[in-house]
Amino acid sequence: MLKKNTRKISPMAKAAVSHYIEASEQLNKESAQEEVVACRTRAQALLLTQAFPTLRDEAWQYTKLVQFVQNRFEVAHLTPQQHGLTIREVQSFLPPYQAIKLIFVDGVLDKALSDDCTALPKGLSIEFTREAVQSSSEVEVWLEQEDLVNSEPFGVLNNALLAEGFGLKVAENMAIETPVFVLNIQTKLNQISVLSNRVMVGKNAELTLVEHFVTLLNEAEQEGVEACTNVVTVMDIAESARVRQVVLQQQSDLGYYFHNQFIFQSEQSDFNSFYGGLGSQLSRHQNHLFMNGERIENSQNSACLAHQKQLVDSRTNTQHTQEWGASRQLHKFVLADSAVGVFDGMIGVARAAQKTDGQMDNKNLLLSNTAKMNSKPQLEIYADDVKCSHGCATGQINQDQIFYLQARGISKPKATEMITKAFLMESVETIDRKDIQQWVAQEFSEALLSGAYFKTDTATE
Amino acid sequence: MLLTIENLQAEIDEKQILKGLNLDIKPGEIHAIMGPNGAGKSTLASVLAGKDAYEVTAGSVMFDGQDLLELGPEERARKGLFLAFQYPVEIPGVSNKLFMQTAVNAVREEQGLLALDMFDFDEYAKDKIELLEMRPDLLERSVNVGFSGGEKKRNDIFQMALLQPKLCILDETDSGLDIDALRLVANGINALRSESRSFIVVTHYQRLLDYIKPDFVHVLYDGKIIKSGGFELVHELEEHGYDEIIQQSK
Ligand SMILES: Nc1ncnc2c1ncn2[C@@H]1O[C@H](COP(=O)(O)OP(=O)(O)OP(=O)(O)O)[C@@H](O)[C@H]1O
Ligand SMILES: [Mg+2]
């Protein structure tokens, strides 16, 4: 703490901090329960002393916030505006499979666009953050992990602006077949969507959660919308419960995206997650996973596709604390133009976590000489009877493969698209529900086929 | 003339490999090319297919009335040039079937034909699968991944049967094939023979040539064709090796 008090904060960062503190203060003037106000206020204090990470912070050395700090994003849920979106306009963002749909526009729940939450499958209940902070006795759920959330700079910002998002609860022994699908649409310039989500899955229960982050471009803004999304998800997976999570981030290329997930698993539970990162100028998706029980299984996979000057950051911190845990990870990045990829993965194995089986792979494909990948897989092992491995490989596309396809009449851009897609699909195929897997695969295909990732000027020789 | 190669010279990494090669091929002809290791046989095949690591420094190649060297590799393939590789490449994650459907449709587009959908393609591929006795699972799997050496070669001939090219260049397709696979591949080649389709068969062995009976046999050495003849040249080579011919050419 002392050290943090002495950090130098640039005038630019100071201005940004006071902007968000002011927004937080204004939120505090609206009706909210005392504990919530206190939580926000503590976050304000942290913001004031820490501000935002700089290049001197090791965890942020490749993920530069200079640009972010220059913005003063308006907190969308402070003054919710009429957006006038109809279900037709959002249709293209909805999945082709059946789902319980929750739709947020600029970080504000839209009840009219969302499915009716009074007619949910048995065993599933949904409470919204806005109602919880105002009056519900469930508010405790949002505050439980306050310190942990505050351990991340964008967790602090999330707590300071705590007011929107959802809470999902699945009762014991209930398997919810239909996926819950959460959409956040950025529609306005210079806004920040702040979502504080909580998920609780009871003993031996089952849930599939899909989150989709997108931008709706209007004609004047074809270049993209410079807007920000800040999400915190705290997830509690009880004994023998199974959770499948798919997050697809496709915001416009000017967007920002910060998502911190804190996941607690109890014994014999299973967490299968996938992150697809395609959008935003700067995005960071981060899992903090605590395996607090025996015989826990999980898989955390990602596929990131970036071009131009995009920065995609995907990171995991997986803590094995007890025996017989198995964690699997496959993270794949495809980088074109001057895109930068960052992968940071830590597997921690406590002394008590014997028989741990941890595996983490990061594979990257660079489509240009100016793209850059920074990969840092790490193991920290204190038990002696474990099987842990990590691997990392970065390479260019294999020209012999391209030539083989060309020699069969396939154009170079198409050949590159086929090989690139195949590379990403290894990770997408870890999604163990066919309908969702196909939807994600389709989104990647469309992005690749839009042609933006491959130079066509080399089509012949 | 389907193919006319005149004084072809090519280099890779500034090392000259082809040193003035001449070859004429009429529609319907089968030409065998033999020659010691490192002579430049695969280089010739790659240069004809358009691999850009090779630089053509002199000479010309006319293919079916157009300047072949002006075309990119995919255009050459679409206009009917096919190379069965000495070492077919593995492409993880790309299904053999999707690959071939895409390739067939690229060629059809060039010919002004409608694309085949998945069902049309299955129908179209059926008799070619039978001809080469392809195991059905090889179509569903990733291109050449986990295929045995012989299966890879057979897969290339299967592709050739699908694409119906005008000129087929086979680079040591017979190497590594067992006796039955050799017969299948030879049958595949013979089934494709026609008045208008020509072949260049690069090989080290007589056994494939016994099946397909080439019209001409050429010896390639040090980047040039140093001797041409009929099928009898194969026997001569089997008996005496390359030494005599190489000495004579000097
Ligand atoms: N990148 C390279 N740089 C320099 N020399 C090369 C390169 N690639 C190939 N060569 C040389 O070119 C020559 C011709 O090779 P090529 O593969 O065409 O021979 P080949 O006749 O097909 O032989 P084989 O019968 O063994 O298949 C060889 O001496 C080879 O070493
Ligand atoms: Mg060779």
PDB file of C-alpha atoms in Angstrom, chain A residues 398-415 417-423 425-426 429 458-461, chain B residues 49-52 71-78 82-85 88-94 99 102-103 106 143-144 156 159 163:
ATOM      1  CA  ASN A 398       3.826 -22.305 -43.760  1.00  0.00           C
ATOM      2  CA  GLN A 399       4.454 -21.258 -47.381  1.00  0.00           C
ATOM      3  CA  ASP A 400       4.571 -24.873 -48.554  1.00  0.00           C
ATOM      4  CA  GLN A 401       0.996 -25.309 -47.338  1.00  0.00           C
ATOM      5  CA  ILE A 402      -0.097 -22.166 -49.165  1.00  0.00           C
ATOM      6  CA  PHE A 403       1.630 -23.344 -52.349  1.00  0.00           C
ATOM      7  CA  TYR A 404       0.018 -26.762 -52.097  1.00  0.00           C
ATOM      8  CA  LEU A 405      -3.440 -25.163 -52.050  1.00  0.00           C
ATOM      9  CA  GLN A 406      -2.519 -22.699 -54.794  1.00  0.00           C
ATOM     10  CA  ALA A 407      -1.274 -25.564 -56.953  1.00  0.00           C
ATOM     11  CA  ARG A 408      -4.823 -26.901 -56.787  1.00  0.00           C
ATOM     12  CA  GLY A 409      -6.302 -23.652 -58.056  1.00  0.00           C
ATOM     13  CA  ILE A 410      -7.105 -21.978 -54.748  1.00  0.00           C
ATOM     14  CA  SER A 411      -6.197 -18.282 -54.564  1.00  0.00           C
ATOM     15  CA  LYS A 412      -3.605 -17.136 -52.076  1.00  0.00           C
ATOM     16  CA  PRO A 413      -6.034 -15.127 -49.908  1.00  0.00           C
ATOM     17  CA  LYS A 414      -8.447 -18.062 -49.820  1.00  0.00           C
ATOM     18  CA  ALA A 415      -5.604 -20.469 -49.036  1.00  0.00           C
ATOM     19  CA  GLU A 417      -7.989 -17.979 -44.910  1.00  0.00           C
ATOM     20  CA  MET A 418      -8.386 -21.758 -44.943  1.00  0.00           C
ATOM     21  CA  ILE A 419      -5.143 -22.387 -43.095  1.00  0.00           C
ATOM     22  CA  THR A 420      -5.728 -19.579 -40.618  1.00  0.00           C
ATOM     23  CA  LYS A 421      -9.226 -20.739 -39.858  1.00  0.00           C
ATOM     24  CA  ALA A 422      -8.034 -24.293 -39.371  1.00  0.00           C
ATOM     25  CA  PHE A 423      -5.433 -22.979 -36.944  1.00  0.00           C
ATOM     26  CA  MET A 425     -10.577 -23.965 -35.028  1.00  0.00           C
ATOM     27  CA  GLU A 426      -8.446 -26.220 -32.856  1.00  0.00           C
ATOM     28  CA  GLU A 429     -13.605 -26.933 -31.226  1.00  0.00           C
ATOM     29  CA  THR A 458       0.245 -10.945 -53.366  1.00  0.00           C
ATOM     30  CA  ALA A 459      -2.450 -13.085 -54.972  1.00  0.00           C
ATOM     31  CA  THR A 460      -0.253 -13.783 -57.947  1.00  0.00           C
ATOM     32  CA  GLU A 461       3.429 -14.304 -57.163  1.00  0.00           C
TER      33      GLU A 461
ATOM     34  CA  ALA B  49       3.794 -25.159 -61.170  1.00  0.00           C
ATOM     35  CA  GLY B  50       4.874 -21.633 -60.225  1.00  0.00           C
ATOM     36  CA  LYS B  51       6.612 -21.924 -56.884  1.00  0.00           C
ATOM     37  CA  ASP B  52       7.928 -18.455 -56.196  1.00  0.00           C
ATOM     38  CA  LEU B  71       0.621 -16.747 -64.486  1.00  0.00           C
ATOM     39  CA  GLY B  72       0.398 -17.239 -60.721  1.00  0.00           C
ATOM     40  CA  PRO B  73       0.332 -20.813 -59.419  1.00  0.00           C
ATOM     41  CA  GLU B  74      -3.433 -20.855 -58.874  1.00  0.00           C
ATOM     42  CA  GLU B  75      -4.053 -19.557 -62.393  1.00  0.00           C
ATOM     43  CA  ARG B  76      -1.831 -22.280 -63.828  1.00  0.00           C
ATOM     44  CA  ALA B  77      -3.801 -24.879 -61.907  1.00  0.00           C
ATOM     45  CA  ARG B  78      -7.096 -23.437 -63.086  1.00  0.00           C
ATOM     46  CA  PHE B  82      -1.365 -30.218 -62.260  1.00  0.00           C
ATOM     47  CA  LEU B  83       1.606 -31.217 -60.136  1.00  0.00           C
ATOM     48  CA  ALA B  84       1.541 -34.337 -58.004  1.00  0.00           C
ATOM     49  CA  PHE B  85       4.173 -33.527 -55.404  1.00  0.00           C
ATOM     50  CA  PRO B  88       2.658 -33.858 -50.479  1.00  0.00           C
ATOM     51  CA  VAL B  89       2.209 -31.340 -47.662  1.00  0.00           C
ATOM     52  CA  GLU B  90       0.182 -31.940 -44.491  1.00  0.00           C
ATOM     53  CA  ILE B  91      -2.402 -29.270 -43.643  1.00  0.00           C
ATOM     54  CA  PRO B  92      -3.790 -29.775 -40.136  1.00  0.00           C
ATOM     55  CA  GLY B  93      -7.389 -28.744 -39.608  1.00  0.00           C
ATOM     56  CA  VAL B  94      -8.357 -28.410 -43.274  1.00  0.00           C
ATOM     57  CA  PHE B  99     -10.047 -28.681 -49.744  1.00  0.00           C
ATOM     58  CA  THR B 102     -12.874 -25.641 -52.973  1.00  0.00           C
ATOM     59  CA  ALA B 103     -10.279 -26.612 -55.571  1.00  0.00           C
ATOM     60  CA  ALA B 106     -12.075 -22.793 -58.369  1.00  0.00           C
ATOM     61  CA  VAL B 143      -5.290 -33.001 -45.712  1.00  0.00           C
ATOM     62  CA  ASN B 144      -2.544 -35.650 -45.601  1.00  0.00           C
ATOM     63  CA  ASP B 156      -2.570 -36.539 -54.954  1.00  0.00           C
ATOM     64  CA  GLN B 159      -6.983 -34.838 -56.652  1.00  0.00           C
ATOM     65  CA  LEU B 163      -9.444 -31.705 -61.330  1.00  0.00           C
TER      66      LEU B 163
END
